PDB file of C-alpha atoms and ligand atoms in Angstrom:
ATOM      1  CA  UNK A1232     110.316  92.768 126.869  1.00 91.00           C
ATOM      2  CA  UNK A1233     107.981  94.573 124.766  1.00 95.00           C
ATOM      3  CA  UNK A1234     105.529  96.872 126.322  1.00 96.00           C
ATOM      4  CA  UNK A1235     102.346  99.262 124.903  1.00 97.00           C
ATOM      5  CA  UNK A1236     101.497 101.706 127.337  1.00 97.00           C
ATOM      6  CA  UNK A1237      98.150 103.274 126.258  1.00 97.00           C
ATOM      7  CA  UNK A1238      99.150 103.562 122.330  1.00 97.00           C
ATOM      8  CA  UNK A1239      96.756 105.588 120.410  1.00 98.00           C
ATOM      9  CA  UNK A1240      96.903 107.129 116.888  1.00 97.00           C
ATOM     10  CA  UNK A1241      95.133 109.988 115.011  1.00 98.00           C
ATOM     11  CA  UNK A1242      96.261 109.903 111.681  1.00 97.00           C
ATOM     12  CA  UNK A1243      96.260 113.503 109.974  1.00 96.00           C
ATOM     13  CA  UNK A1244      92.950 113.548 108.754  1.00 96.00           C
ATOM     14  CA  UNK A1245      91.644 112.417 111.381  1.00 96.00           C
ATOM     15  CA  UNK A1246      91.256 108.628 111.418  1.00 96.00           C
ATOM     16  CA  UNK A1247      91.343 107.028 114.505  1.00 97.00           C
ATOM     17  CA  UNK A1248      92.847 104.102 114.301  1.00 97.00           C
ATOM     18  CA  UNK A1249      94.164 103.084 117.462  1.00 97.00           C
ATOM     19  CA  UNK A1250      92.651 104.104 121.242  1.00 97.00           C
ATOM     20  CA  UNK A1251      94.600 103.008 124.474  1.00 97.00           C
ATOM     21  CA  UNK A1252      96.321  99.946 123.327  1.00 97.00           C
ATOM     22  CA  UNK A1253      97.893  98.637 126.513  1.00 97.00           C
ATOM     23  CA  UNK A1254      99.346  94.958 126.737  1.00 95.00           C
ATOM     24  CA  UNK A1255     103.149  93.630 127.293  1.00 95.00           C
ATOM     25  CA  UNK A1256     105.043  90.133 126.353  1.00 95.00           C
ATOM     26  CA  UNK A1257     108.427  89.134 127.822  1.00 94.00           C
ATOM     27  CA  UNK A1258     111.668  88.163 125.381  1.00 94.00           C
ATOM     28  CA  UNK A1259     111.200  84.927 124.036  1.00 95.00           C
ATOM     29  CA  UNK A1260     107.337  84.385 124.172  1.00 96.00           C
ATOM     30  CA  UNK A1261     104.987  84.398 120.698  1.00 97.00           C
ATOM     31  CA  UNK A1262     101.923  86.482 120.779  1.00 97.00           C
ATOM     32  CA  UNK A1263      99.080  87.240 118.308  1.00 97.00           C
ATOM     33  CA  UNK A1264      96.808  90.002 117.680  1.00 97.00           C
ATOM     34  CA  UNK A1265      93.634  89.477 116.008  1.00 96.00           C
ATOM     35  CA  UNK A1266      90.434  91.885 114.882  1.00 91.00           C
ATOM     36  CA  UNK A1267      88.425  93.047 112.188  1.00 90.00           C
ATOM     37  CA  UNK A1268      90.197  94.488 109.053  1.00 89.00           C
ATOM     38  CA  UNK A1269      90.475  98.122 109.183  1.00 92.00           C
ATOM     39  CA  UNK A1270      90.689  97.781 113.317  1.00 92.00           C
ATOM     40  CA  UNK A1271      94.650  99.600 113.302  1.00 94.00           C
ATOM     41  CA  UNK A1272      96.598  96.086 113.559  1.00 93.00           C
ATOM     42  CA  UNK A1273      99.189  97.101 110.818  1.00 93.00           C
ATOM     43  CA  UNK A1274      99.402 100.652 112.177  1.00 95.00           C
ATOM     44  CA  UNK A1275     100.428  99.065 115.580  1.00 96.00           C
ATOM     45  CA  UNK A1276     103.251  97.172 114.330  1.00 94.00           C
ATOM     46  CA  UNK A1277     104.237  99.915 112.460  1.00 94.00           C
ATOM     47  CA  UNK A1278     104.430 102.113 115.433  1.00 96.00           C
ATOM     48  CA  UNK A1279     106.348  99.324 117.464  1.00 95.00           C
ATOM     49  CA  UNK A1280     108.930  98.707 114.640  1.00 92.00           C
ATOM     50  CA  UNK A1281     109.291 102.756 114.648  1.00 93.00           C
ATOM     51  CA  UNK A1282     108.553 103.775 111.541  1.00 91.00           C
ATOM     52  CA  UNK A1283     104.734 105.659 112.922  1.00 95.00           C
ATOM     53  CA  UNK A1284     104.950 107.608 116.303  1.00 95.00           C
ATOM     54  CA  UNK A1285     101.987 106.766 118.185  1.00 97.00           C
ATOM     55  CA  UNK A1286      99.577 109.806 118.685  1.00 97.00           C
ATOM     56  CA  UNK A1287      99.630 109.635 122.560  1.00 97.00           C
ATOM     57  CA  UNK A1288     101.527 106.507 124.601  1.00 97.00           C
ATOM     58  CA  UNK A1289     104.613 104.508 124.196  1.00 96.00           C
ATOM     59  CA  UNK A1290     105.775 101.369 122.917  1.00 96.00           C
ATOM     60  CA  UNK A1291     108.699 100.587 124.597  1.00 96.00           C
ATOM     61  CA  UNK A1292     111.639  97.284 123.906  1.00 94.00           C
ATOM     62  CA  UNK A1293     113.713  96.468 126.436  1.00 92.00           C
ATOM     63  CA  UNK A1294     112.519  99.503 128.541  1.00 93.00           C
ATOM     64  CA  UNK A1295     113.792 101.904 126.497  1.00 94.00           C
ATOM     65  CA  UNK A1296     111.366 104.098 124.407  1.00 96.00           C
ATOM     66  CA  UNK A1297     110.830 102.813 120.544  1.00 95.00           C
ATOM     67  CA  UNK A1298     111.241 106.451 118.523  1.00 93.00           C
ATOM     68  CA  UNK A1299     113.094 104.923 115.604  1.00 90.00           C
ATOM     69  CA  UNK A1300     113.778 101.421 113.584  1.00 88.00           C
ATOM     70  CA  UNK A1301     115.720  99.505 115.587  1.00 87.00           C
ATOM     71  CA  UNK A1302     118.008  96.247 113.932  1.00 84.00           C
ATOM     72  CA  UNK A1303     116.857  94.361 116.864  1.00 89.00           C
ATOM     73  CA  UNK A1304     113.244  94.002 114.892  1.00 92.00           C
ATOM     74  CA  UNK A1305     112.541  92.590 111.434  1.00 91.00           C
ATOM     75  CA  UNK A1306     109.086  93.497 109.850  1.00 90.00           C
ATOM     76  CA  UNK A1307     107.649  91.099 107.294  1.00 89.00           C
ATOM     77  CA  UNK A1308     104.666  91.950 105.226  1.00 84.00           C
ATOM     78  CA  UNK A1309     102.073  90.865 103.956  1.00 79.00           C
ATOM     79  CA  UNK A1310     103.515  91.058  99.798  1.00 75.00           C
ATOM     80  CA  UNK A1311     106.535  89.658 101.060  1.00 75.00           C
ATOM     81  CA  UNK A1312     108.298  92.769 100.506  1.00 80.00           C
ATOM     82  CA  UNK A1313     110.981  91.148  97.454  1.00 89.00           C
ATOM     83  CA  UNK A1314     112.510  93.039  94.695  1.00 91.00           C
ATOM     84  CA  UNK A1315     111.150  90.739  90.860  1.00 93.00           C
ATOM     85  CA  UNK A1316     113.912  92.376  89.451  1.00 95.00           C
ATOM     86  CA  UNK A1317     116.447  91.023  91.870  1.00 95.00           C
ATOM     87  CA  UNK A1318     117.354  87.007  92.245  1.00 95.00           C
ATOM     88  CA  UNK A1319     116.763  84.955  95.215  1.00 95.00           C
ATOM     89  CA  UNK A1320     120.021  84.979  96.829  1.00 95.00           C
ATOM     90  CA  UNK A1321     119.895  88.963  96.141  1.00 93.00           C
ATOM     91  CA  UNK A1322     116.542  89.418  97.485  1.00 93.00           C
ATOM     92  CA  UNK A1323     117.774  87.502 100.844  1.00 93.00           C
ATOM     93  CA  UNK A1324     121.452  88.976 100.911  1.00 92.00           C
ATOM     94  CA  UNK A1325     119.835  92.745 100.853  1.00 88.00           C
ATOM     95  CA  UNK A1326     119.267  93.871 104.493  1.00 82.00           C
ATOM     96  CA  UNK A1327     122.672  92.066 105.020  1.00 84.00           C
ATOM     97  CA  UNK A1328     124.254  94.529 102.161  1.00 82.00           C
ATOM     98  CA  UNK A1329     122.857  97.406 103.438  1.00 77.00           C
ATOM     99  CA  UNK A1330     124.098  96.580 107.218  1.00 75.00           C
ATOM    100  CA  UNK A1331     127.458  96.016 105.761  1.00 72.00           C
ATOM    101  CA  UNK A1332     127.720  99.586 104.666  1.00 72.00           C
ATOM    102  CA  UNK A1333     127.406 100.421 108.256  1.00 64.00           C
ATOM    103  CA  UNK A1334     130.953 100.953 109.837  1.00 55.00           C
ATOM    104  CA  UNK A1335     129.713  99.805 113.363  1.00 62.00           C
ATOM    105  CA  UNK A1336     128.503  96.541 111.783  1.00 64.00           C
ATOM    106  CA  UNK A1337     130.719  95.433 108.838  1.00 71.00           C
ATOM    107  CA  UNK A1338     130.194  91.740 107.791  1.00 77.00           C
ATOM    108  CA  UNK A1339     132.344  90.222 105.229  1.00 83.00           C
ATOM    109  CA  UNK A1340     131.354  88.944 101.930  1.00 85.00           C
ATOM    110  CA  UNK A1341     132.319  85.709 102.820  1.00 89.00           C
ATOM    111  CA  UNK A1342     130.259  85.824 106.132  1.00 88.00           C
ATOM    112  CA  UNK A1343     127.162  87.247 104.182  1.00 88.00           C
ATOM    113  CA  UNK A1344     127.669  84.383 101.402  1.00 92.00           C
ATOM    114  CA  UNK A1345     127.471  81.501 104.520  1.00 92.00           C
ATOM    115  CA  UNK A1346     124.651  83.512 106.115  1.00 91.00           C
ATOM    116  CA  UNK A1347     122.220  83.605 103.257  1.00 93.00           C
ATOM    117  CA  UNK A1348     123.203  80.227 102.062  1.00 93.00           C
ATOM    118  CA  UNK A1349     122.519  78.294 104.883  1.00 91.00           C
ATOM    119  CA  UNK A1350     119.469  79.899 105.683  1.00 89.00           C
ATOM    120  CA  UNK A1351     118.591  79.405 101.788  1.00 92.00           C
ATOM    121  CA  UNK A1352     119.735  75.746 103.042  1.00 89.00           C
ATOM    122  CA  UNK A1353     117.590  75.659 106.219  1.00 84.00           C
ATOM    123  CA  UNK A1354     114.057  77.389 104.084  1.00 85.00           C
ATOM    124  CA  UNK A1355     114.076  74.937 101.899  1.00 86.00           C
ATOM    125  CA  UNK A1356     115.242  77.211  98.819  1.00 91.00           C
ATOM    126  CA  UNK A1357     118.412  75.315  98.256  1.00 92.00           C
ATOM    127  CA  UNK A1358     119.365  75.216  94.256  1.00 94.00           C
ATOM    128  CA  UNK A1359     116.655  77.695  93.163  1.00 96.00           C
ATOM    129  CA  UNK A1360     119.238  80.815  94.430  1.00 95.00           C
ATOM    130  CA  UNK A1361     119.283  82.368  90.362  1.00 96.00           C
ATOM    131  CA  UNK A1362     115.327  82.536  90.071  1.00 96.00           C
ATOM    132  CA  UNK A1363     113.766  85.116  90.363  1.00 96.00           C
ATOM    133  CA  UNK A1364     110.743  85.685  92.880  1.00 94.00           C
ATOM    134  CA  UNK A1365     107.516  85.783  90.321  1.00 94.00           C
ATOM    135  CA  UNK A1366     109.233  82.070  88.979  1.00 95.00           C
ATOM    136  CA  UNK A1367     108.328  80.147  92.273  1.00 94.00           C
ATOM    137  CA  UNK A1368     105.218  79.457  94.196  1.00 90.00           C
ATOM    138  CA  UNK A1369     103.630  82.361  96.836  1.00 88.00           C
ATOM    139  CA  UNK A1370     105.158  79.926  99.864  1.00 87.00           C
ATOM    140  CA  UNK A1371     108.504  79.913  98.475  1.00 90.00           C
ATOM    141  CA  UNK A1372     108.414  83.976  97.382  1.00 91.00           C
ATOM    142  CA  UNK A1373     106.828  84.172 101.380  1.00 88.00           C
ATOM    143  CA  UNK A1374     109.870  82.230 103.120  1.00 89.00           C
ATOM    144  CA  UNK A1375     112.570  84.118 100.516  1.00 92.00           C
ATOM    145  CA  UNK A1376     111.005  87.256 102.836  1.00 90.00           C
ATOM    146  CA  UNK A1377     111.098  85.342 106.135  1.00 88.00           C
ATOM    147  CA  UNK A1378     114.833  84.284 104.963  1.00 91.00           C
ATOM    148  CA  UNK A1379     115.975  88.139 104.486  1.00 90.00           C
ATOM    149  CA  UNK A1380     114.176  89.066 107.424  1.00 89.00           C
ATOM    150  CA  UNK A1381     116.389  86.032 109.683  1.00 89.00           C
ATOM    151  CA  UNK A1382     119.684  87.012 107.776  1.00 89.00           C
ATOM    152  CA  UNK A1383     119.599  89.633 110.299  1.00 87.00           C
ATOM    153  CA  UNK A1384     119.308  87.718 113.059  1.00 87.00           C
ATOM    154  CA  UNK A1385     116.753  89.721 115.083  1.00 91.00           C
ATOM    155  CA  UNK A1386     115.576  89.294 118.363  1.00 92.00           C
ATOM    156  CA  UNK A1387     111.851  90.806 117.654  1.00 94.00           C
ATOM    157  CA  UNK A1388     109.494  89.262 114.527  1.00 94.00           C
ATOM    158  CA  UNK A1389     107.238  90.863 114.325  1.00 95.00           C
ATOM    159  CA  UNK A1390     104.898  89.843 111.261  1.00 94.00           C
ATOM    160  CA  UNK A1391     102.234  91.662 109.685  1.00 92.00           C
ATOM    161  CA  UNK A1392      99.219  88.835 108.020  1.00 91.00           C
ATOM    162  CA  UNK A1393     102.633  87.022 106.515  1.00 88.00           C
ATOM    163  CA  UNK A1394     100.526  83.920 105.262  1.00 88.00           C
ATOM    164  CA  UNK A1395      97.034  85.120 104.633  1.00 86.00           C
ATOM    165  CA  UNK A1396      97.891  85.422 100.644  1.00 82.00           C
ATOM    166  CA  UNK A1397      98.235  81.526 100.516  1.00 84.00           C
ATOM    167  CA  UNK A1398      96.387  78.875 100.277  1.00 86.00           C
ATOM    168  CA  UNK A1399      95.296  76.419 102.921  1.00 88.00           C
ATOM    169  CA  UNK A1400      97.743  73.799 102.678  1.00 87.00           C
ATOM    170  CA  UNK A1401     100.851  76.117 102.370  1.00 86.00           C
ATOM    171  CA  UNK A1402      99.300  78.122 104.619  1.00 89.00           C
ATOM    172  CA  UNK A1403      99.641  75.233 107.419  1.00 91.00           C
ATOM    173  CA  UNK A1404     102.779  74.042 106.414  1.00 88.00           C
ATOM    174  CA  UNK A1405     104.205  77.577 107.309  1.00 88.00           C
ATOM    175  CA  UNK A1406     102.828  77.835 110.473  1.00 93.00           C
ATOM    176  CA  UNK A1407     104.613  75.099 111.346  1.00 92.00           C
ATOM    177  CA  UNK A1408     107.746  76.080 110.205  1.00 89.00           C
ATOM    178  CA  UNK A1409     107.279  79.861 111.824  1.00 91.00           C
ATOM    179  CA  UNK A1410     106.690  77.563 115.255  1.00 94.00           C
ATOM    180  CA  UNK A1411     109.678  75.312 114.719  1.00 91.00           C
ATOM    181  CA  UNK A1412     111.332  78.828 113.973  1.00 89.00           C
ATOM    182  CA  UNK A1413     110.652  80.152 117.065  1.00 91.00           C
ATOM    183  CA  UNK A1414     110.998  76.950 119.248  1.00 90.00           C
ATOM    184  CA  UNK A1415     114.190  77.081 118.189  1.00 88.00           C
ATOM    185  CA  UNK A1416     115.479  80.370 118.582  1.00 85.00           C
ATOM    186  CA  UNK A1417     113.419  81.654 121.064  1.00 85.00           C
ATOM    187  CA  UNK A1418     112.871  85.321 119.687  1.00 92.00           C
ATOM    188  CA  UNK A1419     109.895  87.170 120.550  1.00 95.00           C
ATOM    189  CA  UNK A1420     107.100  87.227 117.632  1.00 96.00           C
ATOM    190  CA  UNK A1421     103.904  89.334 117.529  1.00 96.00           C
ATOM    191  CA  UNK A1422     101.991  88.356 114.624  1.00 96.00           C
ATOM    192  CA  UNK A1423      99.230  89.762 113.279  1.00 95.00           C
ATOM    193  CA  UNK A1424      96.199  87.819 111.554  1.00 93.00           C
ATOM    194  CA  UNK A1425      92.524  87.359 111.151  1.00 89.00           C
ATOM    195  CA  UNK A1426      92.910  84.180 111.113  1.00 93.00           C
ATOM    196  CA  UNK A1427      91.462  82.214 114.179  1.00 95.00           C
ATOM    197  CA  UNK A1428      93.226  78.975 113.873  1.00 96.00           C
ATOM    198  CA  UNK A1429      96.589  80.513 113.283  1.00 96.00           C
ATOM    199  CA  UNK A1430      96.455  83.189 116.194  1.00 96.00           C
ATOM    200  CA  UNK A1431      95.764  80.085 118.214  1.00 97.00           C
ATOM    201  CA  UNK A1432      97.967  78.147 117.074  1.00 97.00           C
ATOM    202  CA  UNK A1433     101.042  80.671 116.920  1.00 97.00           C
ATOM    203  CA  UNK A1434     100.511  82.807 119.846  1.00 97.00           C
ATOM    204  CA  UNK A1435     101.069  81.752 123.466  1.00 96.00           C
ATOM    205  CA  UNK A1436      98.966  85.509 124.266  1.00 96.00           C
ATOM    206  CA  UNK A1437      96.252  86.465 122.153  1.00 97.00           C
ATOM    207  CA  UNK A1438      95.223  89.576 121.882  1.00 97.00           C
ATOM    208  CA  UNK A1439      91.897  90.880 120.807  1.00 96.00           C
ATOM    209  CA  UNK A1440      90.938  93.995 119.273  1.00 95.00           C
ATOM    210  CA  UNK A1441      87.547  95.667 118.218  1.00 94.00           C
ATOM    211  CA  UNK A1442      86.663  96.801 115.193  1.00 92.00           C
ATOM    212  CA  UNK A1443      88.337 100.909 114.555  1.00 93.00           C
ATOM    213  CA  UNK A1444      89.249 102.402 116.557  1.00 95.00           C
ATOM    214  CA  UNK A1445      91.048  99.372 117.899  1.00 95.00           C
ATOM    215  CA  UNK A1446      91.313  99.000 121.427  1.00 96.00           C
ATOM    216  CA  UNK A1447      92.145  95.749 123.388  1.00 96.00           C
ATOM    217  CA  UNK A1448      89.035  93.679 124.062  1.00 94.00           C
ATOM    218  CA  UNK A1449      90.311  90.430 125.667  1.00 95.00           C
ATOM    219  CA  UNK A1450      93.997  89.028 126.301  1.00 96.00           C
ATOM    220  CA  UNK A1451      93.619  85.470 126.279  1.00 96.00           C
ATOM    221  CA  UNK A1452      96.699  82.994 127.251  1.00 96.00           C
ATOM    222  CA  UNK A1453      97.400  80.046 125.216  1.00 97.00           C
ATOM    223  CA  UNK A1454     100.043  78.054 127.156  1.00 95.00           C
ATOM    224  CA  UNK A1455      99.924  74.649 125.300  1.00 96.00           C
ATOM    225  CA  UNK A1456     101.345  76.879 121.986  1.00 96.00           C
ATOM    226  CA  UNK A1457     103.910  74.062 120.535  1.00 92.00           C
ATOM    227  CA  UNK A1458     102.787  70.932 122.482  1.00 92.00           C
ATOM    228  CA  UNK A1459     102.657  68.438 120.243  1.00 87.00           C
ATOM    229  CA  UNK A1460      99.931  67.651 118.110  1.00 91.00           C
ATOM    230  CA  UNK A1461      97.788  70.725 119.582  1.00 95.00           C
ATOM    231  CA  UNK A1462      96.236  71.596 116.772  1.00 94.00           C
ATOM    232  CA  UNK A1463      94.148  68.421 117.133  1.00 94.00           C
ATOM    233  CA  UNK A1464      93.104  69.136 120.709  1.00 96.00           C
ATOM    234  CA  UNK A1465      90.148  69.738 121.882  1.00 96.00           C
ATOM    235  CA  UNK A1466      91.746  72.771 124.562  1.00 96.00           C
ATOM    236  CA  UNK A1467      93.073  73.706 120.743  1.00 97.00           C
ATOM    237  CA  UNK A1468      89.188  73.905 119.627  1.00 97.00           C
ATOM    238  CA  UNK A1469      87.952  75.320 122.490  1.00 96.00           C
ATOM    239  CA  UNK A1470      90.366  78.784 122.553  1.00 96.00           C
ATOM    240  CA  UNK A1471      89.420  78.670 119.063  1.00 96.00           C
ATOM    241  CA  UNK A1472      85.382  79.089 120.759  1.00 96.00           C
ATOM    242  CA  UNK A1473      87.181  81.748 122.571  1.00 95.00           C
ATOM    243  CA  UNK A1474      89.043  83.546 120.415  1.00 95.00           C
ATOM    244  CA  UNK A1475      85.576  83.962 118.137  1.00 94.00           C
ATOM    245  CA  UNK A1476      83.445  85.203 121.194  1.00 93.00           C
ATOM    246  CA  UNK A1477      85.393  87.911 122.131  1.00 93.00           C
ATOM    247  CA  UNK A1478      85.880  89.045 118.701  1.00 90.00           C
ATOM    248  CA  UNK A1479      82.250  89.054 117.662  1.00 86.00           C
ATOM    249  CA  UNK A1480      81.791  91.040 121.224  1.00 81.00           C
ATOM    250  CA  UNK A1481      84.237  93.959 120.321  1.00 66.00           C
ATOM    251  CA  UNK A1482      82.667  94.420 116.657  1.00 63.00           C
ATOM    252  CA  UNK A1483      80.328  97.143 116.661  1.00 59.00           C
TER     253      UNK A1483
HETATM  254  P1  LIG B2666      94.373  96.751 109.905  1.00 81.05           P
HETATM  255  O1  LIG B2666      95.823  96.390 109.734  1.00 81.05           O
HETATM  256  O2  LIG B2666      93.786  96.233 111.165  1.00 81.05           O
HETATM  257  O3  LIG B2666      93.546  96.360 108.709  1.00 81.05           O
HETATM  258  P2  LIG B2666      95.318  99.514 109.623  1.00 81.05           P
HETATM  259  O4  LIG B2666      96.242  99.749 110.749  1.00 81.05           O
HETATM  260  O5  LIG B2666      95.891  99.255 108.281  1.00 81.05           O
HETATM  261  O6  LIG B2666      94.267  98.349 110.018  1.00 81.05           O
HETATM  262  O7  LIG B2666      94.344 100.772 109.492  1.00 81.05           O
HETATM  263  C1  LIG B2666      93.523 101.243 110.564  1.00 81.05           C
HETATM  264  C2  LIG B2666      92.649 102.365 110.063  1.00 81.05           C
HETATM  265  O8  LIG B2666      93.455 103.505 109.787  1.00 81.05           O
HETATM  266  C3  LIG B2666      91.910 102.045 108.771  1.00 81.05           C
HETATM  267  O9  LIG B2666      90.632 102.654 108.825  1.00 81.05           O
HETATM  268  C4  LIG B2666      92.774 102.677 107.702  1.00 81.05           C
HETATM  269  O10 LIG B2666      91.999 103.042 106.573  1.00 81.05           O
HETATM  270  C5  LIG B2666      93.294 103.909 108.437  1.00 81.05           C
HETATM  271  N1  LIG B2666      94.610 104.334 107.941  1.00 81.05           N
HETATM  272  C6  LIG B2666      95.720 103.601 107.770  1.00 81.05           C
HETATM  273  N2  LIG B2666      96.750 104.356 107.339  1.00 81.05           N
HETATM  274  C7  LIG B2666      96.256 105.624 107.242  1.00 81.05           C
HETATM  275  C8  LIG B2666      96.827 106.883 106.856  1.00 81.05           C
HETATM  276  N3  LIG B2666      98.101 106.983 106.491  1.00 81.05           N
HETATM  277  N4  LIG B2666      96.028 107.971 106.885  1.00 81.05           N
HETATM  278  C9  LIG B2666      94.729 107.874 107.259  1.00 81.05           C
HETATM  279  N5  LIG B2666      94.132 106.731 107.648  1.00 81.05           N
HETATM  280  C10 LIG B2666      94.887 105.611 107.631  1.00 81.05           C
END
């Protein structure tokens, strides 16, 4: 279970970013956040994968405060986060690398090698394991990032505007993988977009922020997230409606 309990954050000059962020999700379940650029949505998932220490509140995972990076949680950006200078079968095997350094968590080279090949395998990046990143398309250089970030096997995704540098029809075809993705493993995911249709369509909880500093506006549930089809629906339309109210509400 993840948990915000009344997260805010003063950066040191002063910016405000976030102001009583409260809202929780169980293990498992998919959730978006959505608001206006600039509104503190990267600084929260920063401060829930550890990295920023909120300025008053707590993010807690599993009821136990989050005050460092945990392996539990995989962050994926925005740039997709891959080394040019490294090959595509590096760029994946990385985080698995630097885990196997660890004492506590040694993996074999021959365990690594199956890992990152069969989820080269499952992304669709079979054969293309010598290229390097800038020599394949921005969906392929995004799932190379999703792929180092599942090598890990965590039980928290959480995913900071992964798909909003790609076009439309990538874009889609994505989102559709992210849902098989979690249909089938059942990890939690918090994504973060500004992206109406996507929030919808990804996150069983939506949450909406105002505009800086960002504080929650509406939580709106989205049970039919991976019925079939939904995406045609009118219910799929409508939380769409929704979703665009409260968001031109908490813009000031
Ligand atoms: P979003 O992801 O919603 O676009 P961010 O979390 O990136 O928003 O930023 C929220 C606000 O905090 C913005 O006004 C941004 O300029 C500001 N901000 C982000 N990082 C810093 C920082 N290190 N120091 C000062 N202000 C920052």
């Amino acid at each position: 279970m993840i948990e915000l309990k009344g997260i805010s954050k003063v950066y040191p000059d002063g910016t405000e970013a976030l102001r009583e962020v409260s809202f929780d999700m169980s293990q498992g379940r998919s959730c978006s956040i959505i608001g206006p650029s600039g509104c503190g949505k990267t600084t929260l998932l920063f401060i829930l994968s550890g990295i920023l220490k909120p300025s008053k509140g707590k993010a807690m995972i599993e009821g136990k405060e989050v005050v460092s990076p945990s392996k539990e949680v995989a962050l994926i950006l925005q740039d997709y986060g891959l080394f040019p200078w490294k090959t595509v079968y590096e760029n994946v095997a990385l985080g698995l690398e630097i885990r196997s350094h660890s004492v506590k968590s040694r993996i074999s080279k021959k365990e690594r090698k199956r890992i990152v090949l069969s989820l080269l395998q499952d992304l669709g990046l079979k054969g293309f394991e010598n290229h390097y990143p800038k020599q394949l398309s921005g969906g392929m250089q995004q799932r190379i990032g999703f792929a180092r970030a599942l090598a890990l096997n965590p039980k928290i995704l959480l995913m900071d505007e992964p798909l909003s540098s790609l076009d439309a029809l990538t874009r889609e075809t994505l989102q559709n993988f992210l849902l098989a993705l979690w249909k089938n493993n059942r990890m939690t995911m918090l994504l973060v977009t500004h992206n109406i249709e996507e929030a919808v369509f990804l996150g069983e909880k939506i949450i909406v922020l105002s505009s800086r500093p960002g504080s929650v506006v509406k939580i709106i549930e989205n049970h039919k997230v991976g019925d079939d089809n939904y995406r045609n629906t009118e219910d799929f339309l409508e939380k769409c409606r929704a979703v665009r109210r409260s968001i031109e509400g908490g813009v000031t």
